[in-house]
PDB file of C-alpha atoms in Angstrom:
ATOM      1  CA  MET A   1       0.000   0.000   0.000  1.00 36.00           C
ATOM      2  CA  THR A   2       1.349   3.420  -0.920  1.00 36.00           C
ATOM      3  CA  VAL A   3       0.809   6.148   1.652  1.00 37.00           C
ATOM      4  CA  ARG A   4       0.661   9.702   0.352  1.00 36.00           C
ATOM      5  CA  GLN A   5       3.525  11.815   1.658  1.00 38.00           C
ATOM      6  CA  ASP A   6       2.917  15.466   2.547  1.00 35.00           C
ATOM      7  CA  VAL A   7       4.149  18.057   5.036  1.00 33.00           C
ATOM      8  CA  HIS A   8       1.993  16.484   7.752  1.00 42.00           C
ATOM      9  CA  SER A   9       3.089  12.878   7.309  1.00 46.00           C
ATOM     10  CA  SER A  10       6.570  12.909   5.734  1.00 51.00           C
ATOM     11  CA  SER A  11       8.336  12.679   9.113  1.00 68.00           C
ATOM     12  CA  ILE A  12       5.954  10.066  10.554  1.00 77.00           C
ATOM     13  CA  PRO A  13       7.178   6.436  10.531  1.00 74.00           C
ATOM     14  CA  VAL A  14       5.599   4.530   7.631  1.00 73.00           C
ATOM     15  CA  LEU A  15       4.008   1.947   9.949  1.00 69.00           C
ATOM     16  CA  CYS A  16       2.367   4.745  11.953  1.00 79.00           C
ATOM     17  CA  GLN A  17       0.898   6.755   9.083  1.00 75.00           C
ATOM     18  CA  SER A  18      -2.275   4.707   8.599  1.00 71.00           C
ATOM     19  CA  CYS A  19      -2.463   3.346  12.135  1.00 78.00           C
ATOM     20  CA  GLU A  20      -5.721   3.869  14.026  1.00 69.00           C
ATOM     21  CA  ALA A  21      -3.797   4.112  17.307  1.00 71.00           C
ATOM     22  CA  ARG A  22      -2.013   7.184  15.985  1.00 72.00           C
ATOM     23  CA  HIS A  23      -5.189   8.839  14.767  1.00 74.00           C
ATOM     24  CA  ARG A  24      -7.587   7.928  17.581  1.00 80.00           C
ATOM     25  CA  GLY A  25      -5.547   6.089  20.199  1.00 84.00           C
ATOM     26  CA  VAL A  26      -2.864   6.986  22.711  1.00 87.00           C
ATOM     27  CA  CYS A  27      -0.148   7.503  20.087  1.00 89.00           C
ATOM     28  CA  GLY A  28      -2.130  10.443  18.717  1.00 86.00           C
ATOM     29  CA  ALA A  29      -0.630  12.464  21.569  1.00 88.00           C
ATOM     30  CA  LEU A  30       2.910  12.032  20.223  1.00 88.00           C
ATOM     31  CA  GLY A  31       4.805  14.264  17.829  1.00 88.00           C
ATOM     32  CA  PRO A  32       6.846  12.951  14.865  1.00 87.00           C
ATOM     33  CA  ASP A  33      10.131  12.648  16.797  1.00 89.00           C
ATOM     34  CA  GLN A  34       8.413  10.834  19.663  1.00 90.00           C
ATOM     35  CA  LEU A  35       6.698   8.462  17.246  1.00 89.00           C
ATOM     36  CA  VAL A  36      10.041   7.685  15.615  1.00 89.00           C
ATOM     37  CA  SER A  37      11.562   6.972  19.025  1.00 89.00           C
ATOM     38  CA  LEU A  38       8.688   4.719  20.090  1.00 90.00           C
ATOM     39  CA  ALA A  39       8.459   2.976  16.710  1.00 88.00           C
ATOM     40  CA  LYS A  40      12.086   1.856  17.036  1.00 90.00           C
ATOM     41  CA  THR A  41      11.100  -0.260  20.045  1.00 91.00           C
ATOM     42  CA  SER A  42       7.800  -1.560  18.637  1.00 90.00           C
ATOM     43  CA  SER A  43       6.860  -4.827  17.007  1.00 91.00           C
ATOM     44  CA  ARG A  44       3.697  -5.711  15.093  1.00 92.00           C
ATOM     45  CA  HIS A  45       2.228  -9.159  15.038  1.00 93.00           C
ATOM     46  CA  THR A  46      -1.041 -10.982  14.453  1.00 95.00           C
ATOM     47  CA  VAL A  47      -2.259 -13.762  16.734  1.00 95.00           C
ATOM     48  CA  GLU A  48      -4.893 -16.418  16.201  1.00 96.00           C
ATOM     49  CA  PRO A  49      -8.173 -16.670  18.157  1.00 96.00           C
ATOM     50  CA  GLY A  50      -7.651 -18.235  21.567  1.00 94.00           C
ATOM     51  CA  THR A  51      -4.085 -16.939  21.962  1.00 96.00           C
ATOM     52  CA  GLU A  52      -3.306 -15.520  25.389  1.00 94.00           C
ATOM     53  CA  LEU A  53      -1.966 -11.967  25.202  1.00 94.00           C
ATOM     54  CA  ILE A  54      -1.694 -11.286  28.930  1.00 92.00           C
ATOM     55  CA  GLY A  55      -1.852 -13.850  31.711  1.00 90.00           C
ATOM     56  CA  ASP A  56      -3.485 -13.266  35.078  1.00 86.00           C
ATOM     57  CA  ALA A  57      -0.790 -12.577  37.741  1.00 83.00           C
ATOM     58  CA  GLU A  58       1.838 -12.479  34.980  1.00 88.00           C
ATOM     59  CA  THR A  59       4.738 -10.024  35.268  1.00 90.00           C
ATOM     60  CA  VAL A  60       4.070  -6.986  33.059  1.00 89.00           C
ATOM     61  CA  ASP A  61       6.969  -6.384  30.669  1.00 92.00           C
ATOM     62  CA  SER A  62       5.193  -4.886  27.650  1.00 93.00           C
ATOM     63  CA  TYR A  63       2.077  -3.053  26.485  1.00 93.00           C
ATOM     64  CA  SER A  64       0.222  -3.072  23.169  1.00 94.00           C
ATOM     65  CA  ASN A  65      -2.106  -1.078  20.963  1.00 94.00           C
ATOM     66  CA  VAL A  66      -4.913  -3.181  19.489  1.00 95.00           C
ATOM     67  CA  LEU A  67      -4.867  -2.524  15.731  1.00 92.00           C
ATOM     68  CA  SER A  68      -7.656  -4.871  14.665  1.00 93.00           C
ATOM     69  CA  GLY A  69      -9.801  -7.655  16.061  1.00 95.00           C
ATOM     70  CA  VAL A  70     -11.381  -8.182  19.466  1.00 96.00           C
ATOM     71  CA  VAL A  71      -9.665  -8.995  22.772  1.00 97.00           C
ATOM     72  CA  LYS A  72     -11.553 -10.805  25.534  1.00 96.00           C
ATOM     73  CA  LEU A  73     -10.740  -9.813  29.133  1.00 95.00           C
ATOM     74  CA  THR A  74     -11.407 -12.381  31.853  1.00 94.00           C
ATOM     75  CA  LYS A  75     -10.984 -12.862  35.601  1.00 91.00           C
ATOM     76  CA  SER A  76     -10.530 -16.273  37.183  1.00 86.00           C
ATOM     77  CA  LEU A  77     -11.213 -17.689  40.626  1.00 84.00           C
ATOM     78  CA  SER A  78      -8.889 -20.080  42.437  1.00 83.00           C
ATOM     79  CA  ASP A  79     -11.179 -23.011  41.586  1.00 85.00           C
ATOM     80  CA  GLY A  80     -10.859 -22.345  37.858  1.00 81.00           C
ATOM     81  CA  ARG A  81     -14.159 -20.573  37.258  1.00 84.00           C
ATOM     82  CA  GLN A  82     -13.804 -17.730  34.786  1.00 86.00           C
ATOM     83  CA  GLN A  83     -15.845 -14.623  33.987  1.00 91.00           C
ATOM     84  CA  ILE A  84     -15.624 -12.402  30.919  1.00 93.00           C
ATOM     85  CA  VAL A  85     -15.377  -8.855  32.298  1.00 92.00           C
ATOM     86  CA  GLY A  86     -14.800  -6.808  29.170  1.00 93.00           C
ATOM     87  CA  LEU A  87     -13.873  -6.568  25.504  1.00 96.00           C
ATOM     88  CA  GLN A  88     -11.265  -4.385  23.840  1.00 95.00           C
ATOM     89  CA  PHE A  89     -11.221  -3.157  20.270  1.00 95.00           C
ATOM     90  CA  ALA A  90      -8.926  -1.095  18.029  1.00 93.00           C
ATOM     91  CA  PRO A  91      -7.371   1.295  18.905  1.00 91.00           C
ATOM     92  CA  ASP A  92      -7.521   0.427  22.635  1.00 93.00           C
ATOM     93  CA  PHE A  93      -4.357   0.309  24.741  1.00 93.00           C
ATOM     94  CA  LEU A  94      -3.840  -3.169  26.160  1.00 93.00           C
ATOM     95  CA  GLY A  95      -2.184  -3.333  29.562  1.00 90.00           C
ATOM     96  CA  ARG A  96      -2.212  -1.594  32.918  1.00 85.00           C
ATOM     97  CA  PRO A  97       0.588   0.918  33.605  1.00 85.00           C
ATOM     98  CA  PHE A  98       2.042   1.210  37.109  1.00 83.00           C
ATOM     99  CA  LYS A  99       1.442  -2.457  37.965  1.00 84.00           C
ATOM    100  CA  VAL A 100       4.135  -5.080  38.399  1.00 87.00           C
ATOM    101  CA  GLU A 101       1.748  -7.958  37.706  1.00 88.00           C
ATOM    102  CA  SER A 102      -1.335  -8.202  35.537  1.00 89.00           C
ATOM    103  CA  ALA A 103      -4.637  -8.512  37.398  1.00 85.00           C
ATOM    104  CA  ILE A 104      -6.513  -9.796  34.367  1.00 90.00           C
ATOM    105  CA  ASN A 105      -6.274 -12.305  31.543  1.00 94.00           C
ATOM    106  CA  ALA A 106      -6.440 -11.047  27.945  1.00 95.00           C
ATOM    107  CA  GLU A 107      -7.143 -13.476  25.109  1.00 96.00           C
ATOM    108  CA  ALA A 108      -7.680 -12.970  21.384  1.00 97.00           C
ATOM    109  CA  ALA A 109     -11.381 -13.565  20.728  1.00 96.00           C
ATOM    110  CA  THR A 110     -10.783 -13.192  16.983  1.00 96.00           C
ATOM    111  CA  ALA A 111      -7.638 -12.886  14.924  1.00 96.00           C
ATOM    112  CA  VAL A 112      -6.000  -9.856  16.544  1.00 96.00           C
ATOM    113  CA  SER A 113      -3.278  -7.529  15.275  1.00 94.00           C
ATOM    114  CA  VAL A 114      -1.301  -5.639  17.911  1.00 94.00           C
ATOM    115  CA  CYS A 115       1.613  -3.229  18.056  1.00 93.00           C
ATOM    116  CA  SER A 116       3.648  -3.974  21.183  1.00 94.00           C
ATOM    117  CA  PHE A 117       6.160  -1.897  23.144  1.00 93.00           C
ATOM    118  CA  PRO A 118       8.518  -2.662  26.031  1.00 94.00           C
ATOM    119  CA  LYS A 119       7.252  -1.468  29.403  1.00 93.00           C
ATOM    120  CA  ALA A 120      10.290   0.766  29.844  1.00 93.00           C
ATOM    121  CA  ALA A 121       9.627   2.562  26.532  1.00 93.00           C
ATOM    122  CA  ILE A 122       6.028   3.396  27.489  1.00 93.00           C
ATOM    123  CA  GLU A 123       6.994   4.548  30.982  1.00 92.00           C
ATOM    124  CA  ARG A 124       9.721   6.762  29.512  1.00 92.00           C
ATOM    125  CA  MET A 125       7.246   8.267  27.039  1.00 92.00           C
ATOM    126  CA  MET A 126       4.793   8.961  29.861  1.00 92.00           C
ATOM    127  CA  LYS A 127       7.466  11.012  31.625  1.00 92.00           C
ATOM    128  CA  GLU A 128       8.436  12.873  28.465  1.00 91.00           C
ATOM    129  CA  SER A 129       4.913  13.586  27.218  1.00 93.00           C
ATOM    130  CA  PRO A 130       2.203  14.788  29.626  1.00 93.00           C
ATOM    131  CA  GLU A 131      -0.267  14.605  26.722  1.00 93.00           C
ATOM    132  CA  PHE A 132       0.545  10.917  26.229  1.00 93.00           C
ATOM    133  CA  GLU A 133      -0.030  10.275  29.927  1.00 93.00           C
ATOM    134  CA  HIS A 134      -3.272  12.265  29.671  1.00 93.00           C
ATOM    135  CA  ARG A 135      -4.455  10.030  26.801  1.00 92.00           C
ATOM    136  CA  LEU A 136      -3.781   6.925  28.874  1.00 92.00           C
ATOM    137  CA  LEU A 137      -5.696   8.401  31.805  1.00 92.00           C
ATOM    138  CA  LYS A 138      -8.586   9.360  29.519  1.00 92.00           C
ATOM    139  CA  GLN A 139      -8.808   5.819  28.154  1.00 90.00           C
ATOM    140  CA  ALA A 140      -8.754   4.384  31.678  1.00 90.00           C
ATOM    141  CA  LEU A 141     -11.604   6.693  32.693  1.00 93.00           C
ATOM    142  CA  ASN A 142     -13.558   5.796  29.548  1.00 91.00           C
ATOM    143  CA  GLU A 143     -13.166   2.107  30.431  1.00 91.00           C
ATOM    144  CA  LEU A 144     -14.416   2.878  33.946  1.00 92.00           C
ATOM    145  CA  ASP A 145     -17.488   4.621  32.517  1.00 94.00           C
ATOM    146  CA  GLU A 146     -18.114   1.684  30.178  1.00 92.00           C
ATOM    147  CA  ALA A 147     -17.791  -0.775  33.074  1.00 92.00           C
ATOM    148  CA  ARG A 148     -20.383   1.177  35.065  1.00 94.00           C
ATOM    149  CA  ASP A 149     -22.732   1.265  32.077  1.00 92.00           C
ATOM    150  CA  TRP A 150     -22.282  -2.494  31.700  1.00 92.00           C
ATOM    151  CA  MET A 151     -23.174  -2.970  35.381  1.00 92.00           C
ATOM    152  CA  VAL A 152     -26.491  -1.281  34.600  1.00 93.00           C
ATOM    153  CA  THR A 153     -26.975  -3.602  31.628  1.00 93.00           C
ATOM    154  CA  LEU A 154     -26.328  -6.695  33.729  1.00 92.00           C
ATOM    155  CA  GLY A 155     -28.294  -5.519  36.744  1.00 93.00           C
ATOM    156  CA  LEU A 156     -31.394  -3.885  35.277  1.00 94.00           C
ATOM    157  CA  LYS A 157     -31.975  -4.872  31.679  1.00 96.00           C
ATOM    158  CA  SER A 158     -34.103  -7.729  30.409  1.00 96.00           C
ATOM    159  CA  ALA A 159     -32.590 -10.638  28.484  1.00 97.00           C
ATOM    160  CA  SER A 160     -33.736  -9.093  25.207  1.00 96.00           C
ATOM    161  CA  GLU A 161     -32.169  -5.730  26.089  1.00 97.00           C
ATOM    162  CA  LYS A 162     -28.930  -7.403  27.186  1.00 97.00           C
ATOM    163  CA  VAL A 163     -28.477  -9.216  23.877  1.00 97.00           C
ATOM    164  CA  ALA A 164     -29.362  -6.071  21.907  1.00 97.00           C
ATOM    165  CA  SER A 165     -26.900  -4.064  24.041  1.00 97.00           C
ATOM    166  CA  PHE A 166     -24.161  -6.583  23.303  1.00 97.00           C
ATOM    167  CA  LEU A 167     -24.822  -6.413  19.547  1.00 97.00           C
ATOM    168  CA  LEU A 168     -24.875  -2.620  19.680  1.00 95.00           C
ATOM    169  CA  MET A 169     -21.496  -2.543  21.441  1.00 95.00           C
ATOM    170  CA  ILE A 170     -19.983  -4.846  18.809  1.00 96.00           C
ATOM    171  CA  ALA A 171     -21.545  -2.893  15.929  1.00 95.00           C
ATOM    172  CA  ARG A 172     -20.156   0.389  17.238  1.00 93.00           C
ATOM    173  CA  ASN A 173     -16.635  -0.821  18.004  1.00 93.00           C
ATOM    174  CA  ILE A 174     -15.542  -3.809  15.931  1.00 91.00           C
ATOM    175  CA  ASP A 175     -14.583  -1.773  12.853  1.00 87.00           C
ATOM    176  CA  PRO A 176     -12.390   1.245  13.766  1.00 81.00           C
ATOM    177  CA  THR A 177     -12.885   2.744  10.291  1.00 80.00           C
ATOM    178  CA  LEU A 178     -16.691   2.773  10.557  1.00 82.00           C
ATOM    179  CA  ASP A 179     -18.317   6.206  10.532  1.00 82.00           C
ATOM    180  CA  PRO A 180     -19.883   6.700  14.007  1.00 79.00           C
ATOM    181  CA  ALA A 181     -22.914   8.202  12.263  1.00 83.00           C
ATOM    182  CA  ALA A 182     -23.432   5.139  10.045  1.00 85.00           C
ATOM    183  CA  GLN A 183     -26.941   3.699  10.263  1.00 89.00           C
ATOM    184  CA  SER A 184     -26.063   0.214   9.029  1.00 92.00           C
ATOM    185  CA  THR A 185     -23.192  -2.197   9.463  1.00 94.00           C
ATOM    186  CA  THR A 186     -22.192  -5.848   9.198  1.00 95.00           C
ATOM    187  CA  PHE A 187     -19.864  -7.899  11.385  1.00 96.00           C
ATOM    188  CA  ASP A 188     -19.032 -11.411  12.506  1.00 96.00           C
ATOM    189  CA  LEU A 189     -19.856 -12.218  16.113  1.00 96.00           C
ATOM    190  CA  PRO A 190     -16.486 -12.241  17.920  1.00 96.00           C
ATOM    191  CA  LEU A 191     -17.720 -14.532  20.704  1.00 96.00           C
ATOM    192  CA  THR A 192     -19.347 -17.940  20.738  1.00 95.00           C
ATOM    193  CA  ARG A 193     -22.896 -18.304  22.052  1.00 95.00           C
ATOM    194  CA  ALA A 194     -21.385 -19.737  25.258  1.00 95.00           C
ATOM    195  CA  ASP A 195     -19.102 -16.706  25.705  1.00 95.00           C
ATOM    196  CA  ILE A 196     -21.951 -14.288  24.993  1.00 96.00           C
ATOM    197  CA  ALA A 197     -24.038 -16.053  27.620  1.00 96.00           C
ATOM    198  CA  ASP A 198     -21.170 -15.817  30.108  1.00 94.00           C
ATOM    199  CA  PHE A 199     -20.651 -12.130  29.370  1.00 95.00           C
ATOM    200  CA  LEU A 200     -24.353 -11.326  29.753  1.00 96.00           C
ATOM    201  CA  GLY A 201     -25.155 -13.600  32.694  1.00 93.00           C
ATOM    202  CA  LEU A 202     -27.628 -15.620  30.623  1.00 96.00           C
ATOM    203  CA  THR A 203     -27.938 -19.211  29.453  1.00 96.00           C
ATOM    204  CA  ILE A 204     -26.883 -20.245  25.956  1.00 97.00           C
ATOM    205  CA  GLU A 205     -30.495 -21.129  25.189  1.00 97.00           C
ATOM    206  CA  THR A 206     -31.670 -17.650  26.205  1.00 98.00           C
ATOM    207  CA  VAL A 207     -29.034 -15.967  24.034  1.00 97.00           C
ATOM    208  CA  SER A 208     -30.035 -18.085  21.019  1.00 96.00           C
ATOM    209  CA  ARG A 209     -33.720 -17.407  21.652  1.00 97.00           C
ATOM    210  CA  GLN A 210     -33.192 -13.638  21.858  1.00 97.00           C
ATOM    211  CA  LEU A 211     -31.044 -13.558  18.711  1.00 97.00           C
ATOM    212  CA  THR A 212     -33.810 -15.428  16.897  1.00 96.00           C
ATOM    213  CA  ARG A 213     -36.360 -12.941  18.216  1.00 96.00           C
ATOM    214  CA  LEU A 214     -34.308  -9.966  16.981  1.00 97.00           C
ATOM    215  CA  ARG A 215     -33.975 -11.640  13.598  1.00 96.00           C
ATOM    216  CA  THR A 216     -37.701 -12.462  13.415  1.00 96.00           C
ATOM    217  CA  ASP A 217     -38.508  -8.827  14.240  1.00 96.00           C
ATOM    218  CA  SER A 218     -36.172  -7.698  11.409  1.00 95.00           C
ATOM    219  CA  VAL A 219     -33.849  -5.853  13.800  1.00 96.00           C
ATOM    220  CA  ILE A 220     -30.900  -7.914  12.542  1.00 96.00           C
ATOM    221  CA  ARG A 221     -30.088 -10.471   9.880  1.00 96.00           C
ATOM    222  CA  ILE A 222     -27.864 -13.471  10.618  1.00 95.00           C
ATOM    223  CA  ASP A 223     -26.088 -15.583   7.995  1.00 94.00           C
ATOM    224  CA  ASN A 224     -24.108 -18.747   8.705  1.00 91.00           C
ATOM    225  CA  SER A 225     -24.896 -18.378  12.431  1.00 88.00           C
ATOM    226  CA  ARG A 226     -22.261 -15.663  13.028  1.00 93.00           C
ATOM    227  CA  HIS A 227     -22.441 -12.990  10.315  1.00 96.00           C
ATOM    228  CA  VAL A 228     -24.734 -10.216  11.538  1.00 97.00           C
ATOM    229  CA  THR A 229     -26.208  -7.358   9.502  1.00 97.00           C
ATOM    230  CA  VAL A 230     -27.782  -4.343  11.169  1.00 96.00           C
ATOM    231  CA  ASP A 231     -29.781  -2.296   8.666  1.00 94.00           C
ATOM    232  CA  ASN A 232     -31.027   0.268  11.174  1.00 94.00           C
ATOM    233  CA  MET A 233     -28.798   1.116  14.142  1.00 94.00           C
ATOM    234  CA  GLY A 234     -31.529   3.291  15.642  1.00 94.00           C
ATOM    235  CA  GLN A 235     -33.865   0.315  15.833  1.00 96.00           C
ATOM    236  CA  LEU A 236     -31.190  -1.761  17.578  1.00 96.00           C
ATOM    237  CA  GLU A 237     -30.551   1.086  20.023  1.00 95.00           C
ATOM    238  CA  ARG A 238     -34.224   1.197  20.941  1.00 95.00           C
ATOM    239  CA  ARG A 239     -34.284  -2.565  21.552  1.00 96.00           C
ATOM    240  CA  SER A 240     -31.234  -2.218  23.818  1.00 96.00           C
ATOM    241  CA  GLY A 241     -33.079   0.085  26.196  1.00 90.00           C
ATOM    242  CA  VAL A 242     -30.794   3.059  25.544  1.00 77.00           C
TER     243      VAL A 242
END
């Protein structure tokens, strides 16, 4: 792919020029020289679904920007029980600064592309760039707000509203290039029915029943059990209880 060079992009590393993390993520706070410095320490790679990206209680030695795909965040109990507690999409920052060990498990729910950096490089950049540190804080606060909203979904909404809320979240976030004002979209479900049930606190049968109901009511279309089409985002929003 050829990237157009101009006065605004000529000094930006080639790998960063079309990167969503630079345009909308934490790296958007960095100037050209800082991007060059950080890019020298970075590595890009794609992992298959089911690959562990961060292990619970694992020593933190690197951080990553999610470039594409969906990451599943889980917490485990000592007896092996596991709960999905969140999802991350491009261009989210994956990892928790200021912690020696991870308090969460992160696994690729789909094929995931990430750009990874050594812990020391990110901590150095945080000291050098208050705006970079501000972006990280802003993302952390956004995740806190989203977690509180999800508590409302789990605690107050009906099964139908929960499933619609889940689909709405995926529709809004799975494609980082999608226009936020778009009224239609298509995507593949990033989670299995079992994972969706776990995430929503429902049974697999209830999830399947509610997806069928949304399809019967023409809120969504489903092909090959996983490919979802939303023709009217407003209609899905209303069914989610927003």
